[in-house]
Short mmCIF file of C-alpha atoms in Angstrom, two decimals:
data_model
loop_
_atom_site.label_atom_id
_atom_site.label_comp_id
_atom_site.label_asym_id
_atom_site.label_seq_id
_atom_site.Cartn_x
_atom_site.Cartn_y
_atom_site.Cartn_z
CA MET I 139 38.79 13.73 57.12
CA SER I 140 40.99 16.52 55.74
CA GLU I 141 42.21 19.30 57.97
CA SER I 142 42.11 23.01 57.16
CA PRO I 143 45.48 24.61 56.41
CA ALA I 144 47.19 26.15 59.42
CA GLY I 145 46.05 29.72 60.02
CA THR I 146 42.80 29.37 58.08
CA GLN I 147 40.67 30.32 61.07
CA ALA I 148 42.78 33.39 61.82
CA VAL I 149 42.61 34.55 58.20
CA GLY I 150 38.86 33.96 58.12
CA ARG I 151 38.38 36.05 61.23
CA ALA I 152 40.48 38.90 59.87
CA LEU I 153 38.55 38.93 56.60
CA ALA I 154 35.23 38.81 58.46
CA VAL I 155 36.29 41.86 60.48
CA LEU I 156 37.23 43.75 57.33
CA ARG I 157 33.87 42.93 55.73
CA LEU I 158 32.10 44.70 58.59
CA PHE I 159 33.63 47.96 57.38
CA ILE I 160 32.12 47.65 53.89
CA GLU I 161 28.70 48.82 55.10
CA ALA I 162 29.89 50.83 58.12
CA GLU I 163 28.81 54.46 58.09
CA GLY I 164 31.21 55.47 60.86
CA ASP I 165 33.80 54.04 63.20
CA VAL I 166 33.32 50.42 64.24
CA GLN I 167 33.69 49.56 67.91
CA ILE I 168 35.24 46.38 69.31
CA THR I 169 31.92 45.59 71.01
CA GLU I 170 30.15 45.59 67.63
CA ILE I 171 32.78 43.25 66.20
CA THR I 172 32.39 40.80 69.08
CA GLN I 173 28.59 40.86 68.86
CA ARG I 174 28.27 40.52 65.09
CA LEU I 175 30.98 37.90 64.59
CA GLY I 176 30.58 35.98 67.83
CA LEU I 177 34.20 36.54 68.84
CA THR I 178 35.48 36.89 72.39
CA PRO I 179 36.78 40.39 73.30
CA GLY I 180 40.31 39.04 73.51
CA THR I 181 40.14 37.49 70.03
CA ALA I 182 38.58 40.63 68.55
CA HIS I 183 41.34 42.80 70.03
CA ARG I 184 44.04 40.51 68.64
CA VAL I 185 42.54 40.45 65.14
CA VAL I 186 41.96 44.21 65.06
CA GLY I 187 45.44 44.84 66.44
CA ALA I 188 47.02 42.73 63.69
CA LEU I 189 45.01 44.53 60.98
CA ALA I 190 45.93 47.92 62.45
CA ALA I 191 49.61 46.99 62.53
CA GLU I 192 49.48 46.36 58.77
CA GLY I 193 47.60 49.58 58.01
CA PHE I 194 44.26 47.99 57.14
CA LEU I 195 42.58 49.63 60.14
CA VAL I 196 43.23 52.81 62.12
CA ARG I 197 42.09 53.54 65.67
CA ASN I 198 40.25 56.83 66.25
CA PRO I 199 41.29 58.10 69.71
CA ALA I 200 38.22 60.31 69.90
CA THR I 201 35.75 57.40 69.63
CA ASP I 202 37.96 54.42 70.50
CA GLY I 203 36.57 52.87 67.31
CA TYR I 204 38.31 51.88 64.07
CA TYR I 205 38.09 52.91 60.43
CA LEU I 206 39.73 51.63 57.23
CA GLY I 207 43.36 52.62 56.80
CA SER I 208 45.62 53.44 53.88
CA THR I 209 46.48 49.82 53.08
CA ALA I 210 42.78 49.00 52.63
CA ILE I 211 42.36 52.05 50.39
CA LEU I 212 45.34 51.08 48.22
CA LEU I 213 44.08 47.50 47.98
CA GLY I 214 40.66 48.71 46.87
CA GLN I 215 42.18 50.98 44.25
CA ALA I 216 44.30 48.11 42.94
CA ALA I 217 41.20 45.88 42.70
CA GLN I 218 39.35 48.56 40.73
CA ARG I 219 42.26 48.84 38.27
CA THR I 220 42.53 45.06 37.91
CA LEU I 221 38.81 44.61 37.23
CA GLY I 222 38.51 47.67 35.04
CA ALA I 223 36.15 49.33 37.51
CA ASP I 224 38.10 52.57 37.35
CA ARG I 225 37.23 52.71 33.64
CA ALA I 226 33.62 51.75 34.32
CA MET I 227 32.94 54.70 36.65
CA PRO I 228 33.04 57.36 33.88
CA LEU I 229 30.40 55.34 32.01
CA LEU I 230 28.17 55.28 35.09
CA LYS I 231 28.68 59.02 35.60
CA GLN I 232 27.73 59.71 31.98
CA LEU I 233 24.50 57.74 32.34
CA ASN I 234 23.79 59.59 35.57
CA ALA I 235 24.36 62.93 33.83
CA GLU I 236 22.01 61.96 30.99
CA THR I 237 19.21 60.73 33.25
CA ASN I 238 19.85 62.65 36.50
CA GLU I 239 18.96 59.40 38.25
CA SER I 240 20.97 57.10 40.50
CA VAL I 241 23.10 54.53 38.69
CA ASN I 242 24.57 51.39 40.28
CA LEU I 243 27.09 48.79 39.23
CA VAL I 244 26.11 45.58 41.00
CA VAL I 245 27.75 42.16 41.28
CA ARG I 246 26.39 38.80 42.33
CA ASP I 247 27.44 37.24 45.62
CA GLY I 248 25.76 33.84 45.92
CA ASP I 249 22.02 34.53 46.13
CA GLU I 250 22.42 38.28 46.71
CA SER I 251 23.07 41.40 44.68
CA VAL I 252 25.84 43.64 46.06
CA VAL I 253 26.24 47.30 45.07
CA VAL I 254 29.92 47.92 44.29
CA MET I 255 29.76 51.34 42.62
CA ARG I 256 27.12 54.06 42.75
CA VAL I 257 26.51 57.51 41.29
CA GLN I 258 23.76 59.21 43.25
CA SER I 259 21.00 61.34 41.77
CA THR I 260 21.17 65.01 42.74
CA LEU I 261 17.39 65.42 42.71
CA PRO I 262 15.72 66.01 46.11
CA LEU I 263 13.50 62.94 45.77
CA ARG I 264 15.81 59.91 45.63
CA PHE I 265 16.50 56.65 47.42
CA GLU I 266 19.63 56.77 49.56
CA GLN I 267 21.95 53.81 49.16
CA HIS I 268 25.66 53.04 49.46
CA PRO I 269 28.22 50.63 48.02
CA GLY I 270 28.12 47.38 49.94
CA ALA I 271 24.32 47.28 50.19
CA ARG I 272 22.95 43.75 49.69
CA PHE I 273 19.58 42.57 48.39
CA PRO I 274 18.01 39.26 47.26
CA LEU I 275 18.50 38.39 43.62
CA TYR I 276 14.82 37.61 43.03
CA SER I 277 13.50 41.00 44.17
CA THR I 278 15.89 43.30 42.32
CA ALA I 279 16.42 44.51 38.77
CA SER I 280 20.12 43.72 39.13
CA GLY I 281 19.44 40.18 40.30
CA LYS I 282 16.96 39.48 37.53
CA ALA I 283 19.31 40.96 34.93
CA MET I 284 22.19 38.77 36.09
CA MET I 285 20.13 35.61 36.53
CA SER I 286 18.64 36.00 33.06
CA ARG I 287 22.14 35.32 31.69
CA ALA I 288 23.69 33.23 34.47
CA GLN I 289 25.18 29.77 34.03
CA ASP I 290 23.15 28.36 36.91
CA THR I 291 19.75 29.98 36.37
CA GLU I 292 17.74 26.75 36.50
CA GLU I 293 19.64 25.51 39.55
CA TYR I 294 19.05 28.83 41.33
CA VAL I 295 15.31 28.82 40.62
CA ARG I 296 14.97 25.19 41.76
CA SER I 297 16.68 26.04 45.04
CA LEU I 298 14.10 28.69 45.96
CA PRO I 299 11.21 27.95 48.35
CA ALA I 300 7.73 27.44 46.91
CA ARG I 301 6.74 30.81 48.35
CA LEU I 302 9.36 33.55 48.10
CA PRO I 303 9.82 35.81 51.14
CA ALA I 304 8.06 39.11 50.39
CA VAL I 305 10.46 42.04 50.62
CA THR I 306 7.54 44.33 49.70
CA PRO I 307 3.89 43.62 48.80
CA HIS I 308 5.00 43.74 45.14
CA THR I 309 7.75 41.11 45.30
CA VAL I 310 7.38 38.17 42.90
CA ALA I 311 5.69 35.44 44.92
CA THR I 312 6.82 32.16 43.38
CA PRO I 313 9.75 30.62 41.49
CA ARG I 314 7.43 30.02 38.53
CA ARG I 315 6.64 33.74 38.27
CA LEU I 316 10.32 34.55 38.61
CA SER I 317 11.18 32.15 35.78
CA GLY I 318 8.70 33.98 33.58
CA GLU I 319 10.31 37.31 34.39
CA LEU I 320 13.78 35.94 33.67
CA GLU I 321 12.59 34.73 30.27
CA ARG I 322 11.13 38.14 29.46
CA THR I 323 14.32 39.83 30.67
CA ARG I 324 16.45 37.59 28.47
CA ALA I 325 14.27 38.32 25.44
CA ARG I 326 14.22 42.11 25.75
CA GLY I 327 17.72 42.58 27.23
CA TYR I 328 16.75 44.40 30.42
CA SER I 329 14.95 43.74 33.69
CA ILE I 330 12.37 45.71 35.67
CA ASP I 331 11.89 46.00 39.42
CA ASN I 332 8.35 47.24 40.04
CA GLU I 333 8.73 48.34 43.67
CA GLU I 334 9.64 44.74 44.49
CA ASN I 335 12.60 45.57 46.70
CA VAL I 336 11.76 49.06 47.97
CA GLU I 337 8.25 50.52 47.90
CA GLY I 338 8.12 53.70 45.85
CA VAL I 339 11.24 52.81 43.83
CA ARG I 340 11.36 51.30 40.34
CA CYS I 341 14.56 50.11 38.67
CA ILE I 342 15.71 48.84 35.32
CA GLY I 343 18.82 46.71 34.92
CA ALA I 344 20.97 45.37 32.10
CA PRO I 345 23.44 42.48 32.42
CA VAL I 346 27.17 43.00 32.01
CA LEU I 347 28.25 39.98 29.97
CA ASP I 348 31.64 38.30 30.17
CA ALA I 349 33.52 36.79 27.24
CA HIS I 350 31.32 33.68 27.43
CA GLY I 351 28.02 35.58 27.39
CA HIS I 352 27.36 35.06 31.09
CA ALA I 353 26.52 37.79 33.60
CA HIS I 354 28.05 38.26 37.02
CA ALA I 355 27.33 42.00 37.10
CA ALA I 356 24.64 44.48 36.04
CA VAL I 357 24.14 48.19 35.53
CA VAL I 358 20.99 49.54 37.15
CA VAL I 359 19.12 52.84 36.97
CA GLN I 360 17.19 53.43 40.20
CA VAL I 361 14.29 55.90 40.15
CA PRO I 362 11.38 56.97 42.39
CA SER I 363 8.27 55.40 40.88
CA VAL I 364 6.68 58.78 40.21
CA ARG I 365 9.50 59.56 37.75
CA LEU I 366 9.61 56.18 36.01
CA PRO I 367 6.41 55.39 34.09
CA ASP I 368 6.48 52.56 31.58
CA ALA I 369 7.03 54.99 28.71
CA ARG I 370 10.26 56.26 30.27
CA ILE I 371 11.47 52.71 30.87
CA GLU I 372 11.13 51.98 27.16
CA LYS I 373 13.03 55.16 26.39
CA LEU I 374 15.86 54.52 28.88
CA ALA I 375 16.33 50.80 28.20
CA PRO I 376 18.33 51.01 24.93
CA ARG I 377 20.80 53.45 26.47
CA LEU I 378 21.12 51.31 29.61
CA ILE I 379 21.88 48.22 27.54
CA GLU I 380 24.47 50.22 25.61
CA VAL I 381 26.21 51.31 28.82
CA ALA I 382 26.20 47.74 30.19
CA ASP I 383 27.86 46.61 26.95
CA GLN I 384 30.45 49.40 27.30
CA VAL I 385 31.18 48.36 30.88
CA ALA I 386 31.70 44.78 29.67
CA GLN I 387 34.24 46.05 27.15
CA VAL I 388 36.44 47.73 29.77
CA VAL I 389 36.53 44.66 32.02
CA PRO I 390 39.51 42.46 31.06
CA SER I 391 38.30 39.46 29.06
CA ASP I 392 39.99 36.97 31.41
CA ARG I 393 38.25 38.35 34.49
CA THR I 394 34.70 38.70 35.74
CA MET I 395 33.25 41.34 38.01
CA ARG I 396 32.15 38.62 40.36
CA SER I 397 32.14 38.60 44.13
CA ALA I 398 32.85 35.52 46.24
CA HIS I 399 30.01 33.05 46.80
CA ARG I 400 28.21 32.75 50.12
CA ARG I 401 30.54 32.36 53.06
CA THR I 402 30.24 30.65 56.41
CA GLU I 403 30.78 32.56 59.60
CA PRO I 404 34.26 32.19 61.10
CA GLY I 405 34.59 30.01 64.18
CA ARG I 406 35.11 31.47 67.57
#
């Protein structure tokens, strides 16, 4: 039985702590870290202290919580340059300006869609969301767009339960129905989310293809249902596909905008 390399557990804990800050809307307290990761207070303090010493986290004296530091910011900026995401953002902003609707760049992480970049609509009626938000692949336009051109589509569908958990009353109910939607998405080049993930919100998504024609990312336009009738979907779809193709062109050909696959929780 092989042993894990020395320090693996410590590294896993540090990375798990950093991931908590992806979706954090404010300072993160030590108590939240211990509760969510199952760490003892002593372990949490040691991990946070090490990250703070390297500039990944900063303690806020006013709240006694922590927020991301300059090292984390610089690392994120470097990742965006490496993946071409800094060149993708102007394309998302242009699509947002043309539609005045929210536009997301989403990547796949195992069986979830993860929002990595977002340009929010300025209209009063909109769905609030933030980078780092996660949703099931089967209930989202992004997930269906990616899975329509994924390498493991059949394997993914076979792994699903006979009855899919309903995120909303409109969520596709079975793997067979999902397979049909993936086939239609592949044929027309874009996917549709008919209030399947959030009631009152419709989305259309187009896959971002890598050099091998596979998708690990998608561009999505997210719209309140009252502003997205079928006729508008047909009008927006060609432009959305064009933008997804442009995003693919600015991502280096030897890289994919792909997140890590599902992780296990770090040990105590």
